[in-house]
Amino acid sequence: MEATIDKPSTRSGHPTGLYVLFFTEMWERFSYYGMRAILLLFLIDNVRGGMGLTTSEGAAIYGIYTASVYLLSLPGGWIADNLLGQRKSIWYGGLIIMLGHIILAFPSDKAIFYLGLAVVAMGTGLLKPNISTIVGELYPEGGARRDAGFSIFYMGINLGSLLGITIVGYLGQKVGWHYGFGAAAVGMGLGMITFRTLGQRYLSQHGNEPRKAETSEATTSGGSKALIGFMGAVVAILVALQLTGVLDLTTAQGLAQAMGAIISLTALGYFAYILLAGGLDTVETKRVSVLFIFFLAAAVYWAGNEQQGSSLQIFADRHTDLTFFGWQIPSSWFQNLNSGFILLFSPVLAGLWIFLANRNINYSVPAKMATSLLLLGMAYVVMIFASEQAITGVRTSPLYLGFTYLLFTLGELFLSPVGLSSFTKLAPKRYASQLMGIWFVGSSLGNLVAGLFAGGFDEENVAQMPSLFQSVAIFSLGAGVLLLLFVKPLRKWMGGIQ
Ligand code: GLU
């Protein structure tokens, strides 16, 4: 049954349920980004009770972890669509995340620590796609109002990230690693309390039931067989890569590369399955094909954006002038520019979308995503200039990095909240959460590529920096131009959905 339209119950005209989801997700992101901010530092620290791994091992583990978190959104979405519904998935997901952070909060050995990470990743996979799907359900009429709702929701994400990086980062680095991990558990606990107490009242029936009833038995059993066949094929490919020496699965870097292969095969396999055997009609087939293109754009975008934690972090640390009125700014603070700019510009862009919609000016989603990739490319053009200066041995002005962050963060606002909203509009209802999961698989791939790319930034090889940044710039600008060429057909295939 279709959800009933919520009466706007706040002055801004958005349902109160949006704010319940806003604060739940804010606390979840507090725990995620907070923990993530200290994770790599903890893994490679051998002075303050960290794990003492080498930088490349630590970076590979970090890449595998962040990629798994988003990859697990796909099964997390499937569980909501087929077994639990979104509400229960969010609830159990949150509890599992909290349990994971509690495991991390107690000093232990490596195996237990990795178990804690795996538990956080599984819980996040269950929570993350499903909370976004419910945001979409609050606006059954779709349209620009839903886009604006997602922009507000996105501010919650970034407020959580800002607070998490600041508080968990401070506790972890200045007081003790495990206090930081503990603070992440407390944050997730606050999110759960918010969701439980206010969700009952303000989320009505949204997300209470799985949509499985709308999928035929034949499709479901076909799905199980396809899944088993797919997993067999992935294992066979990995074994072949190992035996031919293409990958070395006994090293962290080899595992990270294998993870890249698994993510790509999963996304391609999933789209092939749903398009060929998902029981879609012609309109749905076209819309899901559009989602495939959006997925590719997202993967390219996040591969550039997520270099905040990898190559751009290294550049901030080693090549940027960090003195500010005689005070040394912690290099990791640059990462807060991303959430800061998002909080600043979200209302501006949300207002712009409504303004354009009211005047019937159609700035379509594919055009916005192409803009996003072009902005990302321009951000890396700035980095080419910055790195050309840096290789002469001077520390560059922080304005370079500041401007780079500004450009790609604007790009994020043209892609990320817009993409979330489009996935809720274009996905067939019975596949809503799993397709939302696939959107995050794009992030998963991007995170991994960003991690692996940073491997080229070793201190011995500083001279190659401009050409590395140049390759990101060319790739992003090229992808943006290519997407621009497809705006018209994509709009047609979206079939009237804006
Ligand atoms: N900053 C966004 C979030 O945490 C990124 C999500 C994504 O990678 O798609 O939700």
Tab-separated table of N, CA, C and O in Angstrom, residues 283-354:
chain	number	residue	atom	x	y	z
A	283	VAL	N	9.363	0.444	-18.445
A	283	VAL	CA	9.674	1.728	-17.791
A	283	VAL	C	10.690	1.504	-16.673
A	283	VAL	O	11.685	2.231	-16.552
A	284	GLU	N	10.467	0.453	-15.877
A	284	GLU	CA	11.396	0.174	-14.764
A	284	GLU	C	12.793	-0.170	-15.285
A	284	GLU	O	13.795	0.247	-14.699
A	285	THR	N	12.844	-0.917	-16.402
A	285	THR	CA	14.147	-1.290	-16.966
A	285	THR	C	14.930	-0.029	-17.348
A	285	THR	O	16.121	0.095	-17.053
A	286	LYS	N	14.226	0.925	-17.966
A	286	LYS	CA	14.913	2.156	-18.360
A	286	LYS	C	15.390	2.918	-17.126
A	286	LYS	O	16.518	3.413	-17.077
A	287	ARG	N	14.532	2.985	-16.116
A	287	ARG	CA	14.924	3.756	-14.921
A	287	ARG	C	16.104	3.104	-14.192
A	287	ARG	O	17.011	3.797	-13.727
A	288	VAL	N	16.083	1.772	-14.116
A	288	VAL	CA	17.198	1.103	-13.434
A	288	VAL	C	18.488	1.278	-14.255
A	288	VAL	O	19.576	1.427	-13.695
A	289	SER	N	18.356	1.332	-15.579
A	289	SER	CA	19.562	1.574	-16.404
A	289	SER	C	20.119	2.970	-16.111
A	289	SER	O	21.342	3.164	-16.058
A	290	VAL	N	19.220	3.926	-15.918
A	290	VAL	CA	19.677	5.280	-15.551
A	290	VAL	C	20.420	5.217	-14.206
A	290	VAL	O	21.484	5.829	-14.030
A	291	LEU	N	19.878	4.411	-13.279
A	291	LEU	CA	20.532	4.304	-11.966
A	291	LEU	C	21.944	3.722	-12.106
A	291	LEU	O	22.843	4.069	-11.335
A	292	PHE	N	22.118	2.836	-13.096
A	292	PHE	CA	23.455	2.275	-13.318
A	292	PHE	C	24.439	3.391	-13.693
A	292	PHE	O	25.560	3.456	-13.178
A	293	ILE	N	23.990	4.299	-14.562
A	293	ILE	CA	24.870	5.416	-14.959
A	293	ILE	C	25.146	6.309	-13.744
A	293	ILE	O	26.277	6.749	-13.515
A	294	PHE	N	24.119	6.551	-12.931
A	294	PHE	CA	24.323	7.374	-11.722
A	294	PHE	C	25.319	6.695	-10.782
A	294	PHE	O	26.145	7.345	-10.144
A	295	PHE	N	25.220	5.365	-10.711
A	295	PHE	CA	26.153	4.609	-9.876
A	295	PHE	C	27.599	4.836	-10.345
A	295	PHE	O	28.500	5.080	-9.535
A	296	LEU	N	27.801	4.774	-11.680
A	296	LEU	CA	29.164	4.970	-12.208
A	296	LEU	C	29.666	6.381	-11.879
A	296	LEU	O	30.811	6.577	-11.469
A	297	ALA	N	28.763	7.373	-12.065
A	297	ALA	CA	29.160	8.753	-11.761
A	297	ALA	C	29.543	8.870	-10.281
A	297	ALA	O	30.531	9.528	-9.933
A	298	ALA	N	28.765	8.201	-9.417
A	298	ALA	CA	29.051	8.273	-7.973
A	298	ALA	C	30.416	7.663	-7.667
A	298	ALA	O	31.197	8.234	-6.887
A	299	ALA	N	30.706	6.518	-8.313
A	299	ALA	CA	31.993	5.856	-8.029
A	299	ALA	C	33.153	6.785	-8.413
A	299	ALA	O	34.113	6.942	-7.652
A	300	VAL	N	33.044	7.443	-9.589
A	300	VAL	CA	34.117	8.357	-10.009
A	300	VAL	C	34.208	9.520	-9.021
A	300	VAL	O	35.294	9.890	-8.550
A	301	TYR	N	33.033	10.069	-8.671
A	301	TYR	CA	33.060	11.236	-7.778
A	301	TYR	C	33.708	10.883	-6.425
A	301	TYR	O	34.587	11.603	-5.940
A	302	TRP	N	33.272	9.750	-5.819
A	302	TRP	CA	33.791	9.443	-4.469
A	302	TRP	C	35.273	9.080	-4.496
A	302	TRP	O	35.984	9.303	-3.518
A	303	ALA	N	35.731	8.534	-5.644
A	303	ALA	CA	37.166	8.226	-5.722
A	303	ALA	C	37.975	9.515	-5.582
A	303	ALA	O	39.060	9.524	-4.998
A	304	GLY	N	37.439	10.632	-6.084
A	304	GLY	CA	38.126	11.921	-5.926
A	304	GLY	C	37.875	12.523	-4.565
A	304	GLY	O	38.803	12.960	-3.864
A	305	ASN	N	36.627	12.518	-4.132
A	305	ASN	CA	36.258	13.147	-2.857
A	305	ASN	C	36.962	12.493	-1.670
A	305	ASN	O	37.460	13.172	-0.772
A	306	GLU	N	37.005	11.163	-1.683
A	306	GLU	CA	37.521	10.459	-0.499
A	306	GLU	C	39.039	10.561	-0.379
A	306	GLU	O	39.619	10.042	0.564
A	307	GLN	N	39.682	11.266	-1.315
A	307	GLN	CA	41.116	11.486	-1.148
A	307	GLN	C	41.411	12.480	-0.039
A	307	GLN	O	42.565	12.735	0.298
A	308	GLN	N	40.332	13.027	0.524
A	308	GLN	CA	40.508	13.857	1.728
A	308	GLN	C	41.294	13.103	2.789
A	308	GLN	O	42.113	13.662	3.478
A	309	GLY	N	40.931	11.815	2.936
A	309	GLY	CA	41.580	11.026	3.993
A	309	GLY	C	42.884	10.411	3.509
A	309	GLY	O	43.632	9.864	4.300
A	310	SER	N	43.158	10.468	2.204
A	310	SER	CA	44.382	9.820	1.717
A	310	SER	C	45.346	10.851	1.130
A	310	SER	O	46.058	11.531	1.871
A	311	SER	N	45.348	11.052	-0.208
A	311	SER	CA	46.403	11.893	-0.802
A	311	SER	C	46.318	13.351	-0.319
A	311	SER	O	47.340	13.992	-0.068
A	312	LEU	N	45.103	13.891	-0.164
A	312	LEU	CA	45.005	15.300	0.262
A	312	LEU	C	45.446	15.463	1.715
A	312	LEU	O	45.999	16.491	2.101
A	313	GLN	N	45.199	14.400	2.513
A	313	GLN	CA	45.658	14.450	3.913
A	313	GLN	C	47.188	14.461	3.942
A	313	GLN	O	47.814	15.225	4.685
A	314	ILE	N	47.793	13.637	3.085
A	314	ILE	CA	49.264	13.597	3.020
A	314	ILE	C	49.784	14.962	2.560
A	314	ILE	O	50.746	15.506	3.106
A	315	PHE	N	49.106	15.551	1.562
A	315	PHE	CA	49.536	16.856	1.047
A	315	PHE	C	49.418	17.930	2.138
A	315	PHE	O	50.296	18.778	2.290
A	316	ALA	N	48.327	17.872	2.913
A	316	ALA	CA	48.136	18.842	4.003
A	316	ALA	C	49.269	18.701	5.012
A	316	ALA	O	49.867	19.679	5.468
A	317	ASP	N	49.580	17.466	5.333
A	317	ASP	CA	50.554	17.192	6.374
A	317	ASP	C	51.982	17.567	5.970
A	317	ASP	O	52.714	18.199	6.733
A	318	ARG	N	52.368	17.222	4.727
A	318	ARG	CA	53.777	17.370	4.347
A	318	ARG	C	54.076	18.623	3.542
A	318	ARG	O	55.203	19.073	3.506
A	319	HIS	N	53.058	19.139	2.814
A	319	HIS	CA	53.389	20.193	1.854
A	319	HIS	C	52.612	21.484	2.038
A	319	HIS	O	52.655	22.349	1.178
A	320	THR	N	51.828	21.596	3.125
A	320	THR	CA	51.021	22.810	3.294
A	320	THR	C	51.522	23.588	4.501
A	320	THR	O	51.885	22.994	5.523
A	321	ASP	N	51.540	24.911	4.336
A	321	ASP	CA	51.939	25.772	5.449
A	321	ASP	C	50.814	25.766	6.483
A	321	ASP	O	49.722	26.279	6.227
A	322	LEU	N	51.099	25.189	7.655
A	322	LEU	CA	50.033	25.014	8.648
A	322	LEU	C	50.091	26.057	9.761
A	322	LEU	O	49.335	25.979	10.725
A	323	THR	N	51.003	27.040	9.620
A	323	THR	CA	51.076	28.046	10.689
A	323	THR	C	49.993	29.109	10.492
A	323	THR	O	49.822	29.645	9.404
A	324	PHE	N	49.284	29.345	11.568
A	324	PHE	CA	48.179	30.287	11.515
A	324	PHE	C	48.362	31.234	12.700
A	324	PHE	O	48.193	30.810	13.851
A	325	PHE	N	48.769	32.471	12.419
A	325	PHE	CA	49.102	33.427	13.484
A	325	PHE	C	49.994	32.783	14.542
A	325	PHE	O	49.728	32.831	15.742
A	326	GLY	N	51.038	32.097	14.054
A	326	GLY	CA	52.019	31.530	14.980
A	326	GLY	C	51.609	30.192	15.576
A	326	GLY	O	52.363	29.581	16.329
A	327	TRP	N	50.420	29.705	15.237
A	327	TRP	CA	49.943	28.455	15.813
A	327	TRP	C	49.911	27.371	14.745
A	327	TRP	O	49.594	27.654	13.584
A	328	GLN	N	50.294	26.118	15.105
A	328	GLN	CA	50.289	25.018	14.127
A	328	GLN	C	48.910	24.373	14.064
A	328	GLN	O	48.472	23.757	15.034
A	329	ILE	N	48.248	24.480	12.931
A	329	ILE	CA	46.933	23.840	12.790
A	329	ILE	C	47.143	22.337	12.586
A	329	ILE	O	48.010	21.950	11.796
A	330	PRO	N	46.356	21.473	13.295
A	330	PRO	CA	46.481	20.032	13.010
A	330	PRO	C	46.076	19.780	11.561
A	330	PRO	O	45.041	20.277	11.109
A	331	SER	N	46.907	19.018	10.835
A	331	SER	CA	46.639	18.848	9.394
A	331	SER	C	45.278	18.191	9.134
A	331	SER	O	44.627	18.457	8.135
A	332	SER	N	44.839	17.331	10.075
A	332	SER	CA	43.563	16.633	9.849
A	332	SER	C	42.362	17.594	9.861
A	332	SER	O	41.286	17.241	9.391
A	333	TRP	N	42.563	18.791	10.388
A	333	TRP	CA	41.453	19.746	10.445
A	333	TRP	C	40.946	20.141	9.053
A	333	TRP	O	39.831	20.592	8.901
A	334	PHE	N	41.828	20.016	8.058
A	334	PHE	CA	41.357	20.336	6.701
A	334	PHE	C	40.128	19.510	6.335
A	334	PHE	O	39.263	19.959	5.598
A	335	GLN	N	40.072	18.276	6.891
A	335	GLN	CA	38.935	17.408	6.544
A	335	GLN	C	37.617	17.983	7.044
A	335	GLN	O	36.555	17.655	6.522
A	336	ASN	N	37.684	18.821	8.072
A	336	ASN	CA	36.453	19.444	8.551
A	336	ASN	C	35.917	20.496	7.579
A	336	ASN	O	34.771	20.914	7.683
A	337	LEU	N	36.794	20.959	6.654
A	337	LEU	CA	36.316	21.939	5.668
A	337	LEU	C	35.187	21.346	4.837
A	337	LEU	O	34.266	22.049	4.431
A	338	ASN	N	35.257	20.039	4.575
A	338	ASN	CA	34.231	19.394	3.765
A	338	ASN	C	32.865	19.520	4.444
A	338	ASN	O	31.914	20.056	3.849
A	339	SER	N	32.768	19.082	5.703
A	339	SER	CA	31.454	19.191	6.369
A	339	SER	C	31.087	20.644	6.590
A	339	SER	O	29.911	21.016	6.480
A	340	GLY	N	32.088	21.486	6.898
A	340	GLY	CA	31.811	22.917	7.126
A	340	GLY	C	31.174	23.553	5.891
A	340	GLY	O	30.129	24.215	5.975
A	341	PHE	N	31.798	23.330	4.733
A	341	PHE	CA	31.240	23.912	3.494
A	341	PHE	C	29.862	23.334	3.187
A	341	PHE	O	28.985	24.029	2.677
A	342	ILE	N	29.671	22.049	3.502
A	342	ILE	CA	28.349	21.464	3.218
A	342	ILE	C	27.283	22.145	4.068
A	342	ILE	O	26.212	22.509	3.578
A	343	LEU	N	27.598	22.345	5.359
A	343	LEU	CA	26.610	22.993	6.225
A	343	LEU	C	26.314	24.404	5.728
A	343	LEU	O	25.184	24.880	5.779
A	344	LEU	N	27.347	25.056	5.211
A	344	LEU	CA	27.185	26.433	4.735
A	344	LEU	C	26.369	26.502	3.441
A	344	LEU	O	25.480	27.339	3.282
A	345	PHE	N	26.668	25.591	2.516
A	345	PHE	CA	26.065	25.714	1.181
A	345	PHE	C	24.805	24.877	0.958
A	345	PHE	O	24.094	25.116	-0.015
A	346	SER	N	24.529	23.912	1.851
A	346	SER	CA	23.309	23.096	1.647
A	346	SER	C	22.057	23.945	1.535
A	346	SER	O	21.260	23.768	0.615
A	347	PRO	N	21.845	24.892	2.481
A	347	PRO	CA	20.613	25.680	2.382
A	347	PRO	C	20.580	26.490	1.083
A	347	PRO	O	19.520	26.658	0.482
A	348	VAL	N	21.753	26.968	0.656
A	348	VAL	CA	21.790	27.779	-0.570
A	348	VAL	C	21.333	26.940	-1.765
A	348	VAL	O	20.456	27.335	-2.546
A	349	LEU	N	21.915	25.725	-1.870
A	349	LEU	CA	21.556	24.909	-3.033
A	349	LEU	C	20.132	24.364	-2.923
A	349	LEU	O	19.417	24.300	-3.933
A	350	ALA	N	19.704	24.002	-1.696
A	350	ALA	CA	18.322	23.518	-1.537
A	350	ALA	C	17.363	24.611	-1.998
A	350	ALA	O	16.379	24.354	-2.699
A	351	GLY	N	17.672	25.868	-1.618
A	351	GLY	CA	16.832	27.012	-2.032
A	351	GLY	C	16.880	27.175	-3.548
A	351	GLY	O	15.857	27.434	-4.185
A	352	LEU	N	18.076	26.984	-4.109
A	352	LEU	CA	18.221	27.154	-5.564
A	352	LEU	C	17.370	26.136	-6.328
A	352	LEU	O	16.691	26.473	-7.299
A	353	TRP	N	17.361	24.866	-5.841
A	353	TRP	CA	16.557	23.837	-6.549
A	353	TRP	C	15.077	24.234	-6.525
A	353	TRP	O	14.371	24.096	-7.515
A	354	ILE	N	14.616	24.703	-5.355
A	354	ILE	CA	13.191	25.075	-5.248
A	354	ILE	C	12.911	26.278	-6.155
A	354	ILE	O	11.910	26.322	-6.871
